[in-house]
Coordinates of C-alpha atoms in Angstrom, one line a residue:
M1 CA 0.0 0.0 0.0
L2 CA 1.4 3.4 -0.9
Y3 CA 1.2 6.5 1.2
P4 CA 2.0 9.9 -0.4
R5 CA 3.1 12.6 2.0
N6 CA 4.0 16.3 1.6
F7 CA 7.6 16.9 2.7
K8 CA 8.5 20.5 3.6
Y9 CA 12.1 21.6 3.3
K10 CA 14.1 24.8 2.8
D11 CA 16.1 25.3 -0.5
E12 CA 19.5 26.9 -0.7
R13 CA 18.1 30.4 -0.6
G14 CA 16.1 29.6 2.6
R15 CA 12.7 29.6 0.9
E16 CA 10.3 26.9 2.2
R17 CA 9.4 24.3 -0.4
T18 CA 7.1 21.3 -0.5
R19 CA 7.5 18.1 -2.5
M20 CA 5.7 14.8 -2.6
V21 CA 7.4 11.7 -1.1
F22 CA 6.0 8.2 -1.1
Y23 CA 6.1 5.5 1.5
T24 CA 5.3 1.8 1.1
D25 CA 3.7 -0.4 3.7
I26 CA 4.1 -4.1 2.9
R27 CA 2.5 -6.8 5.0
P28 CA 4.0 -10.1 3.9
R29 CA 2.0 -13.4 3.8
K30 CA 3.1 -17.0 4.1
N31 CA 0.9 -19.5 2.3
G32 CA -1.8 -16.9 2.0
V33 CA -1.9 -16.2 5.7
P34 CA -0.6 -12.8 7.1
T35 CA 2.5 -13.2 9.1
G36 CA 1.8 -10.2 11.3
E37 CA 4.9 -8.4 10.1
R38 CA 4.9 -4.9 8.7
I39 CA 7.6 -3.4 6.5
R40 CA 7.5 0.4 6.0
R41 CA 10.0 2.2 3.7
L42 CA 10.5 5.5 2.0
I43 CA 10.6 5.1 -1.8
P44 CA 13.4 7.2 -3.0
K45 CA 13.6 9.3 -6.2
V46 CA 10.1 9.0 -7.5
K47 CA 8.0 11.9 -8.8
N48 CA 4.5 10.5 -9.3
M49 CA 2.2 7.6 -8.2
T50 CA 3.0 5.5 -11.3
E51 CA 6.7 5.5 -10.6
A52 CA 5.9 4.8 -6.9
R53 CA 3.8 1.7 -7.7
E54 CA 6.6 0.3 -9.9
A55 CA 9.2 0.9 -7.2
E56 CA 6.9 -0.7 -4.6
R57 CA 6.6 -3.8 -6.8
K58 CA 10.3 -4.1 -7.1
I59 CA 10.7 -3.7 -3.3
A60 CA 8.1 -6.4 -2.6
A61 CA 9.8 -8.8 -5.1
S62 CA 13.2 -8.2 -3.5
I63 CA 11.7 -8.9 0.0
I64 CA 10.1 -12.1 -1.2
D65 CA 13.3 -13.3 -2.9
S66 CA 15.4 -12.6 0.2
R67 CA 12.9 -14.4 2.5
E68 CA 12.7 -17.6 0.3
N69 CA 16.5 -18.0 0.6
V70 CA 16.5 -17.8 4.4
K71 CA 15.3 -20.9 6.2
V72 CA 14.3 -20.4 9.8
E73 CA 14.1 -23.3 12.2
V74 CA 10.8 -23.1 14.0
P75 CA 10.8 -24.7 17.4
Y76 CA 8.1 -27.1 18.7
L77 CA 5.5 -25.6 20.9
S78 CA 6.3 -27.7 23.9
G79 CA 10.0 -27.0 23.6
F80 CA 9.4 -23.2 23.3
L81 CA 7.1 -23.2 26.3
E82 CA 9.5 -25.1 28.5
T83 CA 12.8 -23.5 27.5
I84 CA 11.9 -19.9 26.7
Y85 CA 8.4 -19.1 28.1
L86 CA 8.7 -20.7 31.5
P87 CA 12.0 -19.0 32.5
W88 CA 10.5 -15.7 31.3
A89 CA 7.4 -16.2 33.3
R90 CA 9.4 -17.1 36.5
L91 CA 11.3 -13.8 36.2
N92 CA 8.4 -11.5 35.1
K93 CA 5.2 -12.8 36.6
A94 CA 3.8 -12.6 40.1
K95 CA 2.3 -16.1 40.0
P96 CA 4.5 -18.2 37.8
Y97 CA 3.0 -21.5 39.2
L98 CA -0.2 -20.8 37.2
D99 CA 1.9 -20.6 34.0
E100 CA 3.8 -23.8 35.0
R101 CA 0.5 -25.7 35.4
A102 CA -0.9 -24.3 32.1
V103 CA 2.3 -25.3 30.2
R104 CA 2.1 -28.9 31.6
L105 CA -1.5 -29.0 30.2
F106 CA -0.5 -27.6 26.8
C107 CA 2.4 -30.1 26.5
A108 CA 0.1 -33.0 27.4
S109 CA -2.7 -32.0 25.1
E110 CA -3.3 -34.1 22.0
S111 CA -4.1 -31.0 20.0
F112 CA -0.7 -29.4 20.5
K113 CA 1.5 -32.6 20.7
G114 CA 4.2 -32.7 18.0
R115 CA 3.3 -29.3 16.5
R116 CA 5.7 -26.5 15.7
L117 CA 4.8 -22.9 16.5
D118 CA 3.9 -22.1 13.0
E119 CA 1.6 -25.1 12.7
V120 CA -0.6 -24.2 15.6
S121 CA -3.8 -22.7 14.2
V122 CA -7.3 -21.8 15.4
I123 CA -8.3 -25.5 14.8
Q124 CA -5.8 -26.8 17.3
V125 CA -6.8 -24.2 19.9
E126 CA -10.5 -25.1 19.4
G127 CA -9.5 -28.8 19.9
Y128 CA -7.7 -27.9 23.1
K129 CA -10.8 -26.0 24.3
R130 CA -13.0 -29.0 23.6
E131 CA -10.6 -31.3 25.5
R132 CA -10.6 -29.0 28.5
K133 CA -14.4 -28.6 28.5
G134 CA -14.8 -32.4 28.5
A135 CA -12.3 -33.0 31.3
V136 CA -13.2 -33.4 34.9
S137 CA -11.3 -32.3 38.0
K138 CA -10.1 -34.5 40.8
Y139 CA -13.4 -33.7 42.5
K140 CA -15.3 -35.2 39.6
R141 CA -16.6 -31.8 38.4
P142 CA -16.1 -30.1 35.1
F143 CA -13.6 -27.2 35.0
K144 CA -15.0 -23.7 35.1
L145 CA -14.8 -21.7 32.0
S146 CA -12.7 -19.0 33.8
S147 CA -10.0 -21.6 34.2
L148 CA -10.0 -22.2 30.5
N149 CA -9.9 -18.5 29.8
K150 CA -6.9 -18.1 32.1
E151 CA -5.1 -20.9 30.2
L152 CA -5.9 -19.3 26.9
T153 CA -4.6 -16.0 28.1
I154 CA -1.3 -17.7 29.0
L155 CA -1.1 -19.3 25.6
S156 CA -1.8 -16.0 23.9
R157 CA 1.0 -14.4 25.9
A158 CA 3.4 -17.2 25.0
F159 CA 2.6 -16.6 21.3
R160 CA 3.2 -12.8 21.6
L161 CA 6.5 -13.6 23.2
A162 CA 7.4 -16.0 20.4
V163 CA 6.7 -13.3 17.8

């Protein structure tokens, strides 16, 4: 997406001038799904919208080419939660024992077992919710929905930390 802006500057004689500059705002996708990343850049040396569109296409193509050559190893969800998230929670949260309990549940869940971070989708989270709603406590009662909401809040925080 292109954004034109008026740029004010002073010329060599000290007179105030205005010229149009263009910025690009690219939001990459992976397999048709937004990655959540945002790349904003100034497009240099363009005078009109047509030139700006062409320059933006070239910038987007170079970003895609550079990303295809880089292979990033995505960790498993359970490994990330145990090695990165839990130490962070122990240092930064007032009640880390709640996070430890939730991480044990996430790692034991059939919905998340053997999944990498980029493989977890809404379907797996819904499967986890279904598992937890069907489970019973040691007192033979179903868990309250507030417990499930707290666990989902912890999972959401872990994903924000991962990003």
